[in-house]
Short mmCIF file of C-alpha atoms and ligand atoms in Angstrom, two decimals:
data_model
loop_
_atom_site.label_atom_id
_atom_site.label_comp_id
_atom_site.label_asym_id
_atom_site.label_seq_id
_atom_site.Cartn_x
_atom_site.Cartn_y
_atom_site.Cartn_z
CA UNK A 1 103.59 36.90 44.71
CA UNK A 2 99.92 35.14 45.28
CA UNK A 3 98.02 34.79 42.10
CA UNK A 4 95.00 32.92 42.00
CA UNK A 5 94.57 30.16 39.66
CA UNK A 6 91.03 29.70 37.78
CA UNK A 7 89.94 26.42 35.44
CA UNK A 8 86.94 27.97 33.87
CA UNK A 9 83.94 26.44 32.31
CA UNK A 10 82.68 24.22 35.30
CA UNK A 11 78.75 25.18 36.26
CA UNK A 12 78.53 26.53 39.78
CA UNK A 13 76.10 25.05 42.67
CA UNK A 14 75.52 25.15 46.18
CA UNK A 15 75.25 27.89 49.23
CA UNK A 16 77.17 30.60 49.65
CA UNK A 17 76.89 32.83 52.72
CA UNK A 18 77.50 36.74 52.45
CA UNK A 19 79.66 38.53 54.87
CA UNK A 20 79.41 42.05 56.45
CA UNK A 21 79.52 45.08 54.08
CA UNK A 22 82.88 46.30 53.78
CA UNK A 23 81.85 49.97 52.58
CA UNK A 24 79.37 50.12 56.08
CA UNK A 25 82.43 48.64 57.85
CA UNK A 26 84.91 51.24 56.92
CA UNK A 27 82.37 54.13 57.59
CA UNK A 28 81.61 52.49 61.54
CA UNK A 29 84.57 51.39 62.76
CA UNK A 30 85.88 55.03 62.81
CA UNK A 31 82.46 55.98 63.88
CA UNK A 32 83.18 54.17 67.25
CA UNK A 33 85.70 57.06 67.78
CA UNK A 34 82.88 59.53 68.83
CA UNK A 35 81.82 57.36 71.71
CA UNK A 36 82.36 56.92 75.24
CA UNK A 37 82.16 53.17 75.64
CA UNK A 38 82.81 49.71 74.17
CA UNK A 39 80.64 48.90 70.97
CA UNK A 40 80.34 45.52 70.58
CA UNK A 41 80.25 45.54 66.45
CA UNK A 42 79.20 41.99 64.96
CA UNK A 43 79.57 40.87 61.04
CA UNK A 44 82.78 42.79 60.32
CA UNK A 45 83.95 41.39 57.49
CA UNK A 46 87.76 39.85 57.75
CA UNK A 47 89.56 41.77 54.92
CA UNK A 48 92.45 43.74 55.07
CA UNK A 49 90.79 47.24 54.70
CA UNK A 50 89.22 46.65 58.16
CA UNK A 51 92.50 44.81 59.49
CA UNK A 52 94.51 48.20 58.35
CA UNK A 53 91.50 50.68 60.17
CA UNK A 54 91.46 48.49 63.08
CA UNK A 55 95.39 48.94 63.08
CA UNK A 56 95.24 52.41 62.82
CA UNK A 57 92.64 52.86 65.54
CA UNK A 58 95.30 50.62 67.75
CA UNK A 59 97.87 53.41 66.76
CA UNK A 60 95.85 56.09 68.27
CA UNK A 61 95.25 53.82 71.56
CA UNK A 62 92.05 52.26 71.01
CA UNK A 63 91.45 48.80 73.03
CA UNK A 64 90.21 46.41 70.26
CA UNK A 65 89.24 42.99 71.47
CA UNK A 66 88.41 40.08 69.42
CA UNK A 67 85.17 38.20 70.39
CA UNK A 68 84.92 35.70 67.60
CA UNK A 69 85.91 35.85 64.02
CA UNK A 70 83.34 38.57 63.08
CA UNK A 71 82.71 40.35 66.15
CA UNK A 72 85.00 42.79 67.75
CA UNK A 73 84.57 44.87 70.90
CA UNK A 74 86.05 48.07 70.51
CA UNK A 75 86.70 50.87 73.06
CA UNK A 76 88.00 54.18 71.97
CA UNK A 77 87.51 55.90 75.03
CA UNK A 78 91.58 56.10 75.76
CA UNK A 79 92.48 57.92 72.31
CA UNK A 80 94.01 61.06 73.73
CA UNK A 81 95.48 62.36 70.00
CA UNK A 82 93.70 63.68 66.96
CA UNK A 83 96.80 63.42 65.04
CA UNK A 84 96.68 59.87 62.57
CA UNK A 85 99.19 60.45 60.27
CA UNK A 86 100.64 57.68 60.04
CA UNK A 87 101.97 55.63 56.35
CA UNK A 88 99.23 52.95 56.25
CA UNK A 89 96.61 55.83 56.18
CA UNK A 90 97.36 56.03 52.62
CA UNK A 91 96.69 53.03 51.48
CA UNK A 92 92.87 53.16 51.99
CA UNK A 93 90.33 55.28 51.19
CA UNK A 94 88.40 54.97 53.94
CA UNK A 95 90.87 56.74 56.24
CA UNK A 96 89.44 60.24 55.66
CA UNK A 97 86.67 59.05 58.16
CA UNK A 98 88.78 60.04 60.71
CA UNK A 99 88.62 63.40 60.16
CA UNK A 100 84.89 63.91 60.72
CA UNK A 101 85.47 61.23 63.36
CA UNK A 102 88.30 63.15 65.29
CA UNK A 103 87.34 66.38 64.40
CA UNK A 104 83.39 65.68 66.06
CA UNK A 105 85.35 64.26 69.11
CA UNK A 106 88.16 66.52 69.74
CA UNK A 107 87.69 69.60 67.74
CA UNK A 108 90.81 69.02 65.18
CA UNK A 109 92.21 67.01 63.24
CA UNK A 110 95.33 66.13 61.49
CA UNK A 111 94.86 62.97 59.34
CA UNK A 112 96.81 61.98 56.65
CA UNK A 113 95.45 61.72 52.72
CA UNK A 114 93.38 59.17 52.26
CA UNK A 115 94.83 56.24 49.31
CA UNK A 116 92.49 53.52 48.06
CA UNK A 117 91.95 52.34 44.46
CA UNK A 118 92.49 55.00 41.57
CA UNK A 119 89.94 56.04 39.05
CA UNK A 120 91.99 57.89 37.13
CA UNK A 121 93.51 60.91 38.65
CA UNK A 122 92.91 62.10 42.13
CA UNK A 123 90.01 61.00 44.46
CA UNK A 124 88.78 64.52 45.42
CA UNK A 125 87.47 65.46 48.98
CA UNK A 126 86.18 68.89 47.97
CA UNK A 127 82.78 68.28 49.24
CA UNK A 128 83.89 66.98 52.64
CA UNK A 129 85.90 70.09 53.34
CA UNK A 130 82.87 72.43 52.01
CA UNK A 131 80.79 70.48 54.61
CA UNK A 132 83.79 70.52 57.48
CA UNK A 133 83.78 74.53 56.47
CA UNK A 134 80.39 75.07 56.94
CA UNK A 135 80.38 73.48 60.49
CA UNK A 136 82.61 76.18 61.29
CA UNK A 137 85.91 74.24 61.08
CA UNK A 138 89.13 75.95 59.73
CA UNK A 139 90.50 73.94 57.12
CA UNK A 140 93.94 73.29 55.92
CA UNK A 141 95.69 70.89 53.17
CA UNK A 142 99.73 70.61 53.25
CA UNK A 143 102.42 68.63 52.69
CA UNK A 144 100.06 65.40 52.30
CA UNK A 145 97.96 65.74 55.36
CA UNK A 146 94.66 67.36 56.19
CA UNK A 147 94.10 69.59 58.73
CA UNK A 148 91.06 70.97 60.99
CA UNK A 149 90.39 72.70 63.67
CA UNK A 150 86.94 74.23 65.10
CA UNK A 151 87.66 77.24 66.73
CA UNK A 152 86.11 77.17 70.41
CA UNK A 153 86.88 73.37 69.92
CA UNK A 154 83.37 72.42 68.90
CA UNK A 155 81.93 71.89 65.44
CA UNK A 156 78.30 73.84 65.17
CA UNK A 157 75.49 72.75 63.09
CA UNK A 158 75.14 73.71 59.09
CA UNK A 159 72.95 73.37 56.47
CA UNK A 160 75.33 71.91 53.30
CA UNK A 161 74.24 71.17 50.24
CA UNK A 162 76.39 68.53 47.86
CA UNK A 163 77.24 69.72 44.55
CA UNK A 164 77.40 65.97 43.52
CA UNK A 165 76.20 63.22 45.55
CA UNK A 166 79.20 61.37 47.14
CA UNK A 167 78.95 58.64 49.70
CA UNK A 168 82.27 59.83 51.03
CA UNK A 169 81.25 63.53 51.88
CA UNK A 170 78.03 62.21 53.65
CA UNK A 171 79.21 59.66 55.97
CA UNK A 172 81.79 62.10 56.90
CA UNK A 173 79.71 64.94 57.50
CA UNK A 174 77.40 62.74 59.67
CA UNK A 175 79.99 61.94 61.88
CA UNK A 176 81.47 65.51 62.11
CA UNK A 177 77.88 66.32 62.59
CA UNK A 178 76.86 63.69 65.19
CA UNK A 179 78.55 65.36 68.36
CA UNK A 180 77.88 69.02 66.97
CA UNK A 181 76.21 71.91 68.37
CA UNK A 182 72.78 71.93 67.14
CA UNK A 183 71.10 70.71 63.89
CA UNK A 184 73.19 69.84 60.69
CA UNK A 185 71.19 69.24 57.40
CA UNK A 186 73.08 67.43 54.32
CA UNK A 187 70.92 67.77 51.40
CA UNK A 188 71.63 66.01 47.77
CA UNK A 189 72.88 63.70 50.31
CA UNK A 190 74.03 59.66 49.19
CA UNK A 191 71.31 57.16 49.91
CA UNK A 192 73.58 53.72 50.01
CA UNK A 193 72.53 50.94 52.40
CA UNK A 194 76.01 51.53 54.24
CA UNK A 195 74.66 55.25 54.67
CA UNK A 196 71.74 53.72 56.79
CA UNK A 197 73.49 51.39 58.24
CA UNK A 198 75.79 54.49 59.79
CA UNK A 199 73.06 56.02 60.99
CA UNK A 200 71.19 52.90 62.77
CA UNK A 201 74.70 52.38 64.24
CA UNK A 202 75.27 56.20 65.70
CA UNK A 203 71.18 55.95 66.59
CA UNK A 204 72.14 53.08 68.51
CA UNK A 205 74.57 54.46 70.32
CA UNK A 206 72.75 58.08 71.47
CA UNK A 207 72.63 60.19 68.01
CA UNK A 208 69.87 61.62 66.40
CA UNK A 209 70.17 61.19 63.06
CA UNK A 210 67.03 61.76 60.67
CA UNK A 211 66.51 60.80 57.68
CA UNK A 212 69.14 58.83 56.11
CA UNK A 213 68.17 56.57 52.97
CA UNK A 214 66.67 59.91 51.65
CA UNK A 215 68.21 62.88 49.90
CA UNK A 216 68.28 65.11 52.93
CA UNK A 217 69.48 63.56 56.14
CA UNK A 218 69.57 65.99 59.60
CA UNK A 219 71.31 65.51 62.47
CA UNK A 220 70.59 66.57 66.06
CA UNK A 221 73.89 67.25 67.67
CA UNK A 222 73.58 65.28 70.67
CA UNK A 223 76.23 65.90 73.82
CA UNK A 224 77.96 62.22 74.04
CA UNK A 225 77.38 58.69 72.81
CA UNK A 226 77.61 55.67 74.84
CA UNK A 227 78.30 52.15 73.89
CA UNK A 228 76.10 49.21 72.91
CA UNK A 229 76.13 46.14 70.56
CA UNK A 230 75.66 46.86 66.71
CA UNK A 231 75.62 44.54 63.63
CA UNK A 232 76.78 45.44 60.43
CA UNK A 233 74.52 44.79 57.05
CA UNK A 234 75.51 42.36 54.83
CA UNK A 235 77.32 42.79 51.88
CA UNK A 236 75.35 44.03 48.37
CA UNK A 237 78.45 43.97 45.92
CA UNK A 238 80.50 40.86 47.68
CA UNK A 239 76.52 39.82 47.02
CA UNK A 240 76.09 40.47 43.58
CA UNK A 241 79.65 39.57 42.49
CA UNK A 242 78.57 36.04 43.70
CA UNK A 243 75.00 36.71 41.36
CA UNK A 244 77.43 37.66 38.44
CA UNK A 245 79.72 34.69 38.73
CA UNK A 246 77.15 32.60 38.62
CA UNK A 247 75.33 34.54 35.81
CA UNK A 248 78.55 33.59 33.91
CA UNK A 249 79.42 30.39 35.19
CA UNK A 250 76.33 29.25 34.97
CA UNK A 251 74.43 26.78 37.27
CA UNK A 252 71.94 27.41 40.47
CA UNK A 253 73.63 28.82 43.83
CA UNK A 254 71.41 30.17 46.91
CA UNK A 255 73.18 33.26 48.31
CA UNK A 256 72.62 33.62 51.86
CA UNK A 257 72.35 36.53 54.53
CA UNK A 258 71.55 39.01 52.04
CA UNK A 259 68.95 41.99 52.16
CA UNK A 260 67.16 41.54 48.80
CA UNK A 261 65.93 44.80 48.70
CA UNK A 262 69.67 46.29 48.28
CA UNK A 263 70.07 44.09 45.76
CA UNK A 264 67.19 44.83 43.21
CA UNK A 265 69.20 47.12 41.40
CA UNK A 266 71.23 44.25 40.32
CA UNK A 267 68.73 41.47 40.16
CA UNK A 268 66.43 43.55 37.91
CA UNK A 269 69.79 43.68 35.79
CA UNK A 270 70.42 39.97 35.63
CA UNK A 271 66.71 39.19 35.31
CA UNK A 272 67.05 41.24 31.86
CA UNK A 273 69.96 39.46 31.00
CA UNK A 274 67.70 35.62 31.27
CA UNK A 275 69.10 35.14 34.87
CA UNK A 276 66.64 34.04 37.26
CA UNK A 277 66.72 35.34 40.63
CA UNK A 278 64.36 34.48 43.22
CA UNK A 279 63.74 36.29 46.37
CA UNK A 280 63.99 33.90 49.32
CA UNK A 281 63.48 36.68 52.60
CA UNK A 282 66.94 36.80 53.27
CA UNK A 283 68.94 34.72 50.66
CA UNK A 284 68.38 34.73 46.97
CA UNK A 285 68.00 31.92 44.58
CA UNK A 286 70.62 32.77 41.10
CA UNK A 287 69.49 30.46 38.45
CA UNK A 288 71.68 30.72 34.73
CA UNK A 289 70.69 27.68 31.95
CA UNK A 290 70.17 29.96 28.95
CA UNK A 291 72.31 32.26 27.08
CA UNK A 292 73.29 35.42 28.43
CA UNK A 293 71.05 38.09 26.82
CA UNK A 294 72.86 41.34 25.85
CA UNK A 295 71.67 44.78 28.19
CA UNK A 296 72.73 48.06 28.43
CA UNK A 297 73.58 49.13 32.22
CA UNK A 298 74.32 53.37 33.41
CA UNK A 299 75.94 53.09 36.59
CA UNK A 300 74.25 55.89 39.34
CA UNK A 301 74.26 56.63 42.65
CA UNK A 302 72.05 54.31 44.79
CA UNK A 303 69.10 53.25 44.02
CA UNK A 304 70.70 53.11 40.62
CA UNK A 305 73.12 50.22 38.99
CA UNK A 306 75.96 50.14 41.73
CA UNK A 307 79.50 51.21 40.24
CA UNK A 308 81.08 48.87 42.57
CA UNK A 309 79.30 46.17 40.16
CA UNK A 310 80.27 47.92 36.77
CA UNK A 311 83.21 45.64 36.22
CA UNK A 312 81.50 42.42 37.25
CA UNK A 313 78.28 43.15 34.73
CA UNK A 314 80.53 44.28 32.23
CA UNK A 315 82.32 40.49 32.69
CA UNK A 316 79.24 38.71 32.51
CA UNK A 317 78.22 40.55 28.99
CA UNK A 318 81.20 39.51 27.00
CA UNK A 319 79.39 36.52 26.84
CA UNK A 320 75.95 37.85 26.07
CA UNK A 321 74.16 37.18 22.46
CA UNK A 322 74.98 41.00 21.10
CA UNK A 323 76.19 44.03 21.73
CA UNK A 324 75.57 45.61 25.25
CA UNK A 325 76.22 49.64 26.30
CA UNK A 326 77.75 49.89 29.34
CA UNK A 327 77.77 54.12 31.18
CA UNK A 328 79.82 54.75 33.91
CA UNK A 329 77.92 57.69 35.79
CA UNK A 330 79.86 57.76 38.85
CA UNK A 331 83.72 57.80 38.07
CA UNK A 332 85.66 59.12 35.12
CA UNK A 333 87.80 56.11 34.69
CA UNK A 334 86.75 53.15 35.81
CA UNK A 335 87.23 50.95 32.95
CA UNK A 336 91.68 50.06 33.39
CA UNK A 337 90.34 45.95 33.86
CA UNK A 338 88.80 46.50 29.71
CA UNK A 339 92.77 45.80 28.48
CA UNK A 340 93.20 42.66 30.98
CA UNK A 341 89.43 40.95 29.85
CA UNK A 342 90.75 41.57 26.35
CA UNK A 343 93.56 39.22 26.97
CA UNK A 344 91.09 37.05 27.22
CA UNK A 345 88.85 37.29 23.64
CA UNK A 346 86.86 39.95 25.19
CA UNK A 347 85.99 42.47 22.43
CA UNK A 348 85.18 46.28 24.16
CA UNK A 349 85.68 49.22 23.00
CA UNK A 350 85.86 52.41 25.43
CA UNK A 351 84.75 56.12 24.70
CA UNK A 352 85.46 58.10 27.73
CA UNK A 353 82.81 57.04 30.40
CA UNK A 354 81.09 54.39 27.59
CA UNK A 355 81.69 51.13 27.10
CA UNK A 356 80.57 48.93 24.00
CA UNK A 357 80.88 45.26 24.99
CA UNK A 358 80.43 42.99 21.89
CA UNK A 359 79.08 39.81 22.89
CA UNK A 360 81.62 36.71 21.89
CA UNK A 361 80.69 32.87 22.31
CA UNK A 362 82.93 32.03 25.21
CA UNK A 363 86.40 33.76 26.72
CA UNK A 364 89.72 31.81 26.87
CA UNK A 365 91.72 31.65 30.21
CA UNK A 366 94.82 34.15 29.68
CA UNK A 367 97.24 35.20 32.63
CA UNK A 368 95.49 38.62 33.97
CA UNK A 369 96.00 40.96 36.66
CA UNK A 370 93.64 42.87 39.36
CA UNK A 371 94.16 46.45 38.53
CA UNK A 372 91.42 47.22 42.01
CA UNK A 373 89.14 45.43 43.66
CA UNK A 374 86.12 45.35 41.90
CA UNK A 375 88.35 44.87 38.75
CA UNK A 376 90.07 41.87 40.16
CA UNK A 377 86.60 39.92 41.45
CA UNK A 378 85.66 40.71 37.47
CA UNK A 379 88.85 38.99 36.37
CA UNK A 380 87.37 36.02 38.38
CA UNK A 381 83.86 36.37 37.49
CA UNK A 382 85.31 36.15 33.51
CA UNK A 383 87.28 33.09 34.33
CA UNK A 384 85.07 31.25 35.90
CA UNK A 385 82.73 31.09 32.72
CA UNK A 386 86.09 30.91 30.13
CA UNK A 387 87.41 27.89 29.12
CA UNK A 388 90.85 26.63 29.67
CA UNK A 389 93.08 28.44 32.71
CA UNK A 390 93.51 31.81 34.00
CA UNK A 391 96.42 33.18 36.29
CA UNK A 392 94.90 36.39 38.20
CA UNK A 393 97.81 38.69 39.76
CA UNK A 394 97.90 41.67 42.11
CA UNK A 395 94.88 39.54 44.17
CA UNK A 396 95.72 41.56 47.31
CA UNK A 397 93.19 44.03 45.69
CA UNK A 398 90.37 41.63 45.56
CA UNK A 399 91.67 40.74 49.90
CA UNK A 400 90.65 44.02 50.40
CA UNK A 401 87.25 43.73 50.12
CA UNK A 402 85.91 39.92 49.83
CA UNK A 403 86.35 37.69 52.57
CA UNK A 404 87.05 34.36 52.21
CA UNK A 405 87.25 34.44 48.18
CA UNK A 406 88.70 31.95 47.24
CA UNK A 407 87.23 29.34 49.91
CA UNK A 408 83.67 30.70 48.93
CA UNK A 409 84.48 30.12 45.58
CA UNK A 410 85.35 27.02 45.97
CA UNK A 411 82.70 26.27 48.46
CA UNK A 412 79.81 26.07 45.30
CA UNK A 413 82.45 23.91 42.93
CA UNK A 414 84.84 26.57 41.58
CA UNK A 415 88.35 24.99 40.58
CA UNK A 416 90.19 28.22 41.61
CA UNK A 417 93.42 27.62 43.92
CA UNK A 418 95.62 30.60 45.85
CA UNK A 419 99.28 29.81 44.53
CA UNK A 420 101.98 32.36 45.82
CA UNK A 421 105.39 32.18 44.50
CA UNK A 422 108.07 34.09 45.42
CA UNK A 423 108.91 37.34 43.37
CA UNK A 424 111.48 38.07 41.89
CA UNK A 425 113.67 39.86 44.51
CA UNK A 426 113.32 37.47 46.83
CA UNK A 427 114.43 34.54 44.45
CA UNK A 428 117.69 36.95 43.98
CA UNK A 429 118.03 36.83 47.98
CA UNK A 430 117.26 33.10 48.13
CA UNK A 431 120.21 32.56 45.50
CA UNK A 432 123.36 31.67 47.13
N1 EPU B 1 83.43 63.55 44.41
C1 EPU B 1 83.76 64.88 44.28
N2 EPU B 1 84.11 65.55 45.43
C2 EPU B 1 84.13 64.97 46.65
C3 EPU B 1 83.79 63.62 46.77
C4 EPU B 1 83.44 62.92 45.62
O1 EPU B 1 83.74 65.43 43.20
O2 EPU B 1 84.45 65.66 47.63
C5 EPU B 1 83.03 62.79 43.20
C6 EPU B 1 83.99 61.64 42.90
O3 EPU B 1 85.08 62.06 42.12
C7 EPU B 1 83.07 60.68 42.16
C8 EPU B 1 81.70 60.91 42.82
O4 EPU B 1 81.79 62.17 43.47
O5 EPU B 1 82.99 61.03 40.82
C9 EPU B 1 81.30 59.87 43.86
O6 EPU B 1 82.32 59.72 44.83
P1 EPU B 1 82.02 59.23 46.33
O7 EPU B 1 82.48 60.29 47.26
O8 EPU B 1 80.61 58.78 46.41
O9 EPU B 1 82.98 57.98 46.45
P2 EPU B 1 83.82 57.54 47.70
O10 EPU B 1 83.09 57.86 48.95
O11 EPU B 1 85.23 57.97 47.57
C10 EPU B 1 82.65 55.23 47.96
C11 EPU B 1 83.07 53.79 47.99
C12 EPU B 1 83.47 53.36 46.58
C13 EPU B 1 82.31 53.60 45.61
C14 EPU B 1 81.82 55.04 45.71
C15 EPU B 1 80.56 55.29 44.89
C16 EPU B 1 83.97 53.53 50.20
C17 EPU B 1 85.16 53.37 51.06
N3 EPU B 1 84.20 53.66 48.89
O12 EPU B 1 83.79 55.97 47.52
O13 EPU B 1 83.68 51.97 46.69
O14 EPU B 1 82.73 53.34 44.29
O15 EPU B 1 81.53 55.37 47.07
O16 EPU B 1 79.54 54.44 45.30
O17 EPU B 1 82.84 53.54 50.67
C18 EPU B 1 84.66 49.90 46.18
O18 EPU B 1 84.11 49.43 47.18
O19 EPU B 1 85.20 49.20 45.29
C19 EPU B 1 84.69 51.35 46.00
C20 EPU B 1 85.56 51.96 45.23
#
């Protein structure tokens, strides 16, 4: 078992460089599936949601070469079968991007249900198959796996419209839509960064995509894509978990290879809070030597507070002079890490989607787990600010989605160490 070991209370400082967005990552490394070529795709970030899709593309017969540490050429070109139904699929989300990414290629699909971290109860996908529906494609859940098939073998272009705004439903549409006959036209459609970024990447390649960072995004169904060299955005919640640890560590860290912009959500946030956060072009300056000031923060699709950064903010304002309001507008439960901060002195109190965060001096370092990611890199955010020591468990949630974490960490003066034991079965086996 790996826990990672945090002595709180120690002032951060230094430079800390951002890596590639893992939620634009996950959404274009199936998109290489569509096209006829190699795609050169630099600033993937090295955690093991992109190791497990890059595994699963190998499955299907992909040639994935390693150029450096971040940059990967990949060649999909051989994949012969639209059939990935294999275990691993379920353990991440972002594995129901193969659908629209086999389906636009080969006409069906067969993929298995898609896993990642649970928000109480069942991550639906009704909007995806609406949108897969409309495009003409029969549609068909059993025993665990999805399955589509346009008849004719060719997906045709629709007008959809989202009954609620999901980042899921739109990158998946887009690629379904991307090798389509004619003109597809998502409307209430998400407006992320790692939407865009999608879109730049299939424009790169040969699409015609229209639109995206808006609320209604078309696409021109173009006959093939070819490959090319893409680079992936950089990361805005790795970002701002790095803006909330200092926030609650305190101290002055420049955060590099950022895109401010995607970040103003959160920076208007801390700024509210007494942080100071300077805009630097493509770093920012986090600056924390006063109290934390108490806020109240309604999580909403982008531009709005990120969700993704709900647990992290909520971290920060157990420390903060009063009593802070915390909505979460995006999932029903998203508040499991509440019980583990309250291990350590944290006093909330949840009502359904609302959270009421009563500010105390300090936390005390407590042994904790990660119940998911973002939960997990808010365990670490808290301990870095508590005093005394705190044991974090389950990290292999937080490995999913922050490179490097604990070397970052440490890289601006964190006293956090990896530590892996071994569990309990195995001490059985070692016995004797
Ligand atoms: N929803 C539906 N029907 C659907 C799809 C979504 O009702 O068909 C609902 C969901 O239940 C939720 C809301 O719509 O209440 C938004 O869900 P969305 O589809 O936007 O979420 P997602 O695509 O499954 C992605 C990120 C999440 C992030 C959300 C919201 C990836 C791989 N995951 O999930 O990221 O919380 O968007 O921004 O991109 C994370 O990185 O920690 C993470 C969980």
């Amino acid at each position: 078992m790996t826990k990672y070991v945090i002595k709180g209370g120690k002032p951060l400082y230094g430079k800390i460089d951002i890596s590639g967005a893992k939620n634009a990552a996950v959404a274009i490394i199936p998109a290489t599936i569509l096209v006829g070529g190699v795609c050169r795709i630099e600033n993937i970030p090295q955690i093991s949601d992109v190791t497990m899709l890059l595994n699963i593309l190998k499955q299907l017969g992909a040639d994935i070469r390693t150029v450096n540490k971040n940059t990967m050429d990949i060649d999909c070109s051989a994949i012969r079968s639209s059939e990935a139904t294999f275990d691993m699929m379920r353990k991440i989300r972002a594995s129901y991007y193969l659908i629209g990414a086999l389906l636009g290629r080969f006409g069906s699909a067969t993929v298995a249900m898609p896993g990642g971290c649970n928000f109480g109860g069942v991550r639906p996908i009704d909007q995806h198959i609406k949108g897969f529906t409309a495009m003409g494609a029969e549609v068909e859940v059993k025993n665990g796996h999805v399955c589509t098939t346009a008849p004719g073998g060719k997906l045709r272009g629709a007008s959809i419209y989202l009954d609620v705004v999901s980042v899921g439903a739109t990158i998946n549409l887009m690629l379904a839509a991307a090798l389509a006959d004619g003109i597809t036209v998502i409307e209430n459609a998400a407006r992320e960064p790692h939407i865009v970024d999608l879109a730049n990447f299939l424009n790169s390649m040969g699409a015609d995509v229209r639109g995206a960072g808006t609320g209604v995004i078309k696409i021109y169904g173009v006959d093939r894509l070819s490959g090319g060299f893409y680079s992936i955005i950089p990361d805005q919640i790795e970002a701002g978990t790095y803006m909330a640890a200092v926030a609650d560590a305190g101290g002055e860290v420049l955060i590099n290879n950022v895109i401010p912009r995607h970040l103003k959500c959160i920076t208007v946030k801390l700024e509210e809070m007494g942080v100071y956060v300077e805009d630097r072009g493509d770093a920012v300056l986090v600056r924390r030597d006063s109290p934390i000031r108490r806020a109240n923060v309604k999580t909403l699709p982008y531009p709005g507070f990120p969700t993704d950064m709900q647990p992290q903010i909520s971290a920060v304002l157990c420390i903060a002079d009063g009593t802070s309001v915390i909505t979460e507008g995006v999932w029903d439960n998203r508040y499991k890490y509440v019980d583990e901060l309250a291990k350590m002195g944290a006093r909330i109190q949840v009502d359904g989607r609302v959270a009421v965060i009563e500010g105390v001096e300090s936390l005390t370092g407590a042994p904790v787990k990660a119940c998911d990611l973002r939960a997990g890199a808010a365990m670490a955010v808290a301990a870095l600010g508590a005093h005394g020591v705190t044991e974090i468990s389950e990290v292999g949630y937080i490995e999913r989605g922050y490179e490097s974490f604990v070397e970052k960490l440490r890289g601006i003066g964190a006293d956090i160490s990896c530590v892996t034991e071994p569990d309990a079965e195995d001490e059985e086996k070692s016995v004797g």
